[in-house]
Structures are given as C-alpha cells and as structure tokens.
XYZ file of C-alpha atoms in Angstrom:
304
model
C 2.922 -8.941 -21.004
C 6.398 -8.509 -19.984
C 5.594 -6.513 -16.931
C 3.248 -8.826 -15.661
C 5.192 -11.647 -15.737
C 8.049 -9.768 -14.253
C 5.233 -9.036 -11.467
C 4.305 -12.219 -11.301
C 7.834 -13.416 -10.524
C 8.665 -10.250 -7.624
C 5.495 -11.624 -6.157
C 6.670 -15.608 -5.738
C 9.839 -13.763 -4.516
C 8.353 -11.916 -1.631
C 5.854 -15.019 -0.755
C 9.233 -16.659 -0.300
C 10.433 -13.972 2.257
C 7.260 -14.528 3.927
C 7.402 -17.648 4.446
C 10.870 -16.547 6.707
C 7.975 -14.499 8.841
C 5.961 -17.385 9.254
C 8.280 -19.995 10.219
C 10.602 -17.946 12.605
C 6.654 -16.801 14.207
C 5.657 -20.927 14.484
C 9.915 -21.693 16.116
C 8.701 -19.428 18.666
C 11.699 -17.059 17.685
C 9.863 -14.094 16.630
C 6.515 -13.281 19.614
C 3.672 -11.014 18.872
C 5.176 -8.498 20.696
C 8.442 -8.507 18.558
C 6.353 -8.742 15.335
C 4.677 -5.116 16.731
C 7.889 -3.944 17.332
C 8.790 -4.495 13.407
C 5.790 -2.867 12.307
C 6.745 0.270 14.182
C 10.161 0.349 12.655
C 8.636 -0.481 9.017
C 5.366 2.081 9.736
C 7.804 4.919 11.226
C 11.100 4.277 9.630
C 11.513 2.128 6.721
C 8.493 3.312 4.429
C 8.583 7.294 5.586
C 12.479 6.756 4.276
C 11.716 5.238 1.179
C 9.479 7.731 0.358
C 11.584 10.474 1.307
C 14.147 8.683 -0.671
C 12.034 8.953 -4.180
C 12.482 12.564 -3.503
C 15.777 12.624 -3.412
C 16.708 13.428 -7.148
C 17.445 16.400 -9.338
C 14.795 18.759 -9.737
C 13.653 18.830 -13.467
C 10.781 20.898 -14.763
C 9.661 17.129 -16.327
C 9.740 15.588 -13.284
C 7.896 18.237 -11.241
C 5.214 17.658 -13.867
C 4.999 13.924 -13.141
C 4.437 14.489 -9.908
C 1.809 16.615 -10.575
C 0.294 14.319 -12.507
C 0.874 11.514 -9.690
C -0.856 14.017 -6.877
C -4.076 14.474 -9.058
C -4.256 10.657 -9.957
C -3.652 9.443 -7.326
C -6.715 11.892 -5.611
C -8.905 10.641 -8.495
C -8.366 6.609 -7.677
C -8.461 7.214 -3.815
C -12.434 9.018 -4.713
C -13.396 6.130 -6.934
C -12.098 3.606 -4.172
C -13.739 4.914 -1.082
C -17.506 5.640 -3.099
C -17.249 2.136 -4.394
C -16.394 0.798 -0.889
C -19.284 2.552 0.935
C -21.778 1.767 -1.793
C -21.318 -1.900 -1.789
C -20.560 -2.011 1.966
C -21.847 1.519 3.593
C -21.001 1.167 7.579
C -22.460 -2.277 8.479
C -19.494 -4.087 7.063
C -16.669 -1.828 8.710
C -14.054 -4.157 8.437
C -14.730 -5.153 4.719
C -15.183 -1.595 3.729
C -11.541 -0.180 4.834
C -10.104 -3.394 3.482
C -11.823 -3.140 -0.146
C -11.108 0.724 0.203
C -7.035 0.428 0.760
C -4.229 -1.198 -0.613
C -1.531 -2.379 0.762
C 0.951 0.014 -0.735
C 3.466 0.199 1.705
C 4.392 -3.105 2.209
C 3.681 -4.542 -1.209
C 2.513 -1.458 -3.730
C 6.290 -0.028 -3.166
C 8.617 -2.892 -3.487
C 6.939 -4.512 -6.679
C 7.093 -0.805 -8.551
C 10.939 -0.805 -7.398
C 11.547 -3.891 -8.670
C 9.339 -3.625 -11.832
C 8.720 -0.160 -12.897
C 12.130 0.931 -11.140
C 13.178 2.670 -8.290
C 13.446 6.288 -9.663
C 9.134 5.423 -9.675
C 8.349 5.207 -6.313
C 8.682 8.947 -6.879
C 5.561 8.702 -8.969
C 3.638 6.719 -6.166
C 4.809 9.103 -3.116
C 1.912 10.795 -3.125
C -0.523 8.192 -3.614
C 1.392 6.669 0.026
C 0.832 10.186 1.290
C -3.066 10.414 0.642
C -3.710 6.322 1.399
C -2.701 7.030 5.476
C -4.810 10.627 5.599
C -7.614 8.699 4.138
C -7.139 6.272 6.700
C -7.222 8.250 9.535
C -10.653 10.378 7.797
C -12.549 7.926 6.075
C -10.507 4.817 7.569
C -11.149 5.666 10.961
C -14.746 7.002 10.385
C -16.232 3.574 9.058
C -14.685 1.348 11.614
C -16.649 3.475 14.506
C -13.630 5.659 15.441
C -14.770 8.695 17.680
C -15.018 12.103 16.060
C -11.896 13.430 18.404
C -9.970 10.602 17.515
C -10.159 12.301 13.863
C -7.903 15.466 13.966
C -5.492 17.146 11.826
C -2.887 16.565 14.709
C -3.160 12.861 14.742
C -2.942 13.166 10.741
C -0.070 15.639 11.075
C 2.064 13.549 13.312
C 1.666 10.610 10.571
C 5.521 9.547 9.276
C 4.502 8.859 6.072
C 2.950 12.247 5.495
C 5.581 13.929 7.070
C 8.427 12.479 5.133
C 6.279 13.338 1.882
C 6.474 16.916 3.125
C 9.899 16.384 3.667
C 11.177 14.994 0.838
C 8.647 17.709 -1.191
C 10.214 20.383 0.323
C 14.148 18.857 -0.682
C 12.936 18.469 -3.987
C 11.361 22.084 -4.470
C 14.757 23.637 -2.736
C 16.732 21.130 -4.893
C 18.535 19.454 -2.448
C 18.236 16.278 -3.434
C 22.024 15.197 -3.810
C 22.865 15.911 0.008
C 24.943 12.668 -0.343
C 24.831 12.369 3.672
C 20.952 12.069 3.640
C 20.295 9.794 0.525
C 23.072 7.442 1.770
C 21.072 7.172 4.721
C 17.553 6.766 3.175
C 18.666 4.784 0.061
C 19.962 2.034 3.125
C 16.789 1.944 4.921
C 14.502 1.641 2.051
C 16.285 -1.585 1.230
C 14.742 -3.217 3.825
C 11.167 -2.246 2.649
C 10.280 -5.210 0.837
C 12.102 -7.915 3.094
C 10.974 -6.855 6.259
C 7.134 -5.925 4.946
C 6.917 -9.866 4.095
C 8.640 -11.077 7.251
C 6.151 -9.576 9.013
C 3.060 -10.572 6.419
C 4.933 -13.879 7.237
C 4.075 -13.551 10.905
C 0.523 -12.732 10.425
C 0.194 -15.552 8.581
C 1.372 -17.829 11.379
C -1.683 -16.402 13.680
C -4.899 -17.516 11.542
C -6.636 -20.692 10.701
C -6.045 -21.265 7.499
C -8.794 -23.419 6.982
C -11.282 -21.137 8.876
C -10.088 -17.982 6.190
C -10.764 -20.506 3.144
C -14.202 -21.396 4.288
C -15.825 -18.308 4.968
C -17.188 -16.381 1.762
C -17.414 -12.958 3.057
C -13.504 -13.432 2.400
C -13.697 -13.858 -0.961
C -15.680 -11.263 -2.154
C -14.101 -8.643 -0.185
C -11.149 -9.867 -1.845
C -12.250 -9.577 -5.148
C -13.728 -6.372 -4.564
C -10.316 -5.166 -3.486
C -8.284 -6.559 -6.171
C -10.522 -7.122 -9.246
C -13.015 -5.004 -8.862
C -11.999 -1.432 -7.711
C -8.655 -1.740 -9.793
C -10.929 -1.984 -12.977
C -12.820 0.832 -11.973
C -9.798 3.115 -11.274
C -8.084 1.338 -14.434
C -11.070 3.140 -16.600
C -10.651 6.368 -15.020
C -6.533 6.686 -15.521
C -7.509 5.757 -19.353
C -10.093 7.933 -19.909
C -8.115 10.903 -18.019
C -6.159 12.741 -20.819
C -2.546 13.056 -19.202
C 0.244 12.027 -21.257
C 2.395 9.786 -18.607
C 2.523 6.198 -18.963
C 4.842 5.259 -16.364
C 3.171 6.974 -13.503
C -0.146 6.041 -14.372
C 1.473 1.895 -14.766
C 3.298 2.614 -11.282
C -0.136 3.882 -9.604
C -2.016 1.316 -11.055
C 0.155 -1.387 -9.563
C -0.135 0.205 -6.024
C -3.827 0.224 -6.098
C -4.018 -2.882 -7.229
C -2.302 -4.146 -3.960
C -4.416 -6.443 -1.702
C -5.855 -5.353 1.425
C -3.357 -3.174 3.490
C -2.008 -4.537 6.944
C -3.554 -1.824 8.466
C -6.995 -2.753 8.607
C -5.800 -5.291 11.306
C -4.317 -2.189 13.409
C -7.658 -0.100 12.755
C -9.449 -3.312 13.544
C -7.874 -3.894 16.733
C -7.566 -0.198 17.754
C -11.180 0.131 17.164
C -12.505 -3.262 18.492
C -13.700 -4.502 15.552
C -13.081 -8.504 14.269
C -8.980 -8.440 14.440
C -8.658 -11.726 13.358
C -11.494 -11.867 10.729
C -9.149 -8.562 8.912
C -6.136 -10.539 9.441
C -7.622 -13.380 7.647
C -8.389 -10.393 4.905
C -5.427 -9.344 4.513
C -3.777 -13.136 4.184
C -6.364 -14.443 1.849
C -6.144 -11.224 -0.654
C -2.296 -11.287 -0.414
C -2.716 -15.257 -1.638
C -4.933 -14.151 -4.341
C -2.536 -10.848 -5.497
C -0.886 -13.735 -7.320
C -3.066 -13.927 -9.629
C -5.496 -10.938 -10.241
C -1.886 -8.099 -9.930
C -0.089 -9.507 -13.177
C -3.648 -9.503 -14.645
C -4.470 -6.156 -13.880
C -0.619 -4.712 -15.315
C -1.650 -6.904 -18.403
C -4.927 -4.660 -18.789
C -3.040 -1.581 -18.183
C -0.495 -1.733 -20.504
C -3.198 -2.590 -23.309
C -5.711 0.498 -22.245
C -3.074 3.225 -20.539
C-alpha cells in the first residue's frame, strides 16, 4: 500500500510539471515546432542516457542475473500485450491497437520507478525500454499501415534507445561502469527525464479539445484496455512465472502499466492515421494513470 500511495503522489507531481507544458504552449512561448524540437532531445538524448546510465554500476554476478530475469520478462509482457491488442482490435482500429499495445515508459514508466522503486531500478526496466521501440518499429509500424521497407533492421538499428542499451550492456559486461567522466555525464542528463517528458505531455495537452476527448467512448475503452486490462493480464503472468525477484518484476510492472506512449501520435502522424484522435489517447489515459497505476502496484505487491 505504501508504494502505491508513494505512486500516487510522483504522479500529482509530474501532472504539476505538466501543467508548466501546457501553459507556456497556450502564452504562445513554447510553438509546435519547439515542442518537436524537445521531443528529439528527450527521444535521442535524455532517455537513451538514462538508460545507459542504469548500466553504469558494478558488475555483480546478482545483478547480471536480474537482468536476465528483466530481458525474459519483459519479452513475456511485450507477447501478452501485442496478442491481446490485435485480438480485441486486429488492424481496423490501428490507432487504438498501438496505443493499448505500448506504454508510455519513457516518459512516465522511468521517472515513477526512479522515484519509487529507486534509481539503481531503471536497470531492471532497460530492457523492457529496449524491446518497447523494436516492437514499435515491427509490430508498431505494421498495424498502423507502415510499408514493408519502412520495416528494416537498419531503421531499428539506428534507434537511440536500443543503441544506448547495447551500449550501456556492453560497459556493464566489460565492467566499466565507474568511468566517472561518462556517468557524470549521463547521471546529469537523465535528470531531466521526468521534467521535460511532462513539459512536453503539457504541450500536447494544450492542442486537443478537451471536451471533444471526454465525449467520445472509443477513448475510454482503449484506455482501459491499456491500463486496466493488459496490466492484469501481464500481472498474472509475472506471478505465475517462477523467478525469485520481486523488485524487478514491481519495477516492470509499473512500466507496463504506463498509459498510452507519446508515440502513437508520431506513428500516427508519420503514417497518416487520426493524429489528433491518438493525441487525445494519450491525454485521456495519462488523466486516468491516476487512478488505475497505484491500483495496479497495490495488486502487485499482494500477488508478486
């Protein structure tokens, strides 16, 4: 109960931060243009450091073993995701089925297990970050319409993220982890996951009709499929799955229980599907985090 209250709490902290986002975005002082220009430094700086970051530590035969663990979970929740998604949505609904299918891990998952689980567990969730933007670009990318060219192994291979697991793996395995000079660097960039992740949810915010998003019902129950559930599902697997390690399994189970990722409103619009409808997604989930994430932690830490 403690852990969901403390989630609770991180949350009404970063809808605060947001709410920076959305009023510098309605004072004019931040344009679409400039709110594109922060995703690009959050998609292919600030989260590719902070997970390169997690890696940064000493190399313990323990630790290697958590991660492990973390790699094949983390595969697990991803296949119980997607087959949900595409059985209650298939391809007619591609803008529903990406945003039921993935969280927003990045720019929520990550900053509410550093603030709750603690920072030494975004380690744990690394890989889950890893496998959420190659899914994306395979199964992502193939139910919003995208060509078959457009998915390749180079356009996954030149993804940040994935490269700064690689990274970061490869530090680890070497143990080089205490090159002061690098986790100075990446320990300061990864503190400006969380804030600048909500000033920018902040900005979306500003660009949708708020009353348009709490009419329409297709919202809802994408919403609810996203955050109630597919976590529930997933939440039965991890229990049933006979690995000894609490934490990682709590610290992926918070991640996938993140609303609908930003993302779907960058797939949306790269693939000219309903950008504003995903938008509206990704707000309205976000809202409703508030109450289904603590809920979710709550049922972990009884059946984990």
């Amino acid at each position: 109960m403690e852990l969901s209250i403390l989630i609770m709490k991180q949350l009404l902290v970063m809808f605060s931060l947001s709410g920076i986002g959305f009023l510098l975005a309605k004072l004019k002082l931040i344009s679409n243009e400039g709110c594109k220009e922060l995703v690009n430094l959050l998609l292919y700086a600030v989260i590719p450091l902070t997970v390169l970051n997690s890696f940064l530590v000493e190399k313990t035969p323990e630790k290697t073993q958590l991660l492990l663990y973390s790699l094949l979970l983390s595969l697990a929740v991803f296949a119980v995701s997607m087959l949900l998604s595409y059985i209650i949505y298939g391809k007619r609904k591609r803008v529903e089925n990406f945003s039921a299918a993935f969280s927003n891990a990045g720019f929520i998952g990550i900053p509410l297990v550093q603030a709750t689980v603690g920072p030494h567990a975004v380690f744990y969730i690394a890989g889950f970050v890893a496998f959420l933007n190659i899914f994306q670009w395979i199964y992502g990318a193939y139910v919003m319409g995208a060509e078959r060219r457009m998915i390749s192994f180079q356009v996954i291979a030149k993804n940040a993220v994935l490269l700064s697991f690689i990274t970061g793996f490869t530090l680890y395995l070497c143990d080089l982890g205490n090159i002061l000079f690098i986790k100075d660097i990446a320990n300061t960039v990864a503190n400006m996951n969380s804030p600048l992740a909500m000033i920018i949810i902040g900005v979306y915010m500003s660009q949708i009709s708020f009353m348009r998003m709490l009419q329409r019902e297709s919202s809802y129950i994408c919403s609810l499929c996203r955050l109630f559930v597919i976590p529930l599902a997933s939440l039965g697997l991890l229990a049933v799955i006979p690995l000894d390690c609490y934490e990682v399994k709590v610290a992926i189970c918070i991640v996938l229980s993140a609303p609908v990722g930003a993302n779907v409103a960058m797939f949306a619009q790269k693939f000219h599907q309903d950008y504003t409808y995903a938008v509206e997604i990704v707000i309205l989930s976000t809202l409703m985090s508030v109450v289904t994430l603590p809920l979710i932690v709550y049922a972990a830490q009884i059946v984990l």
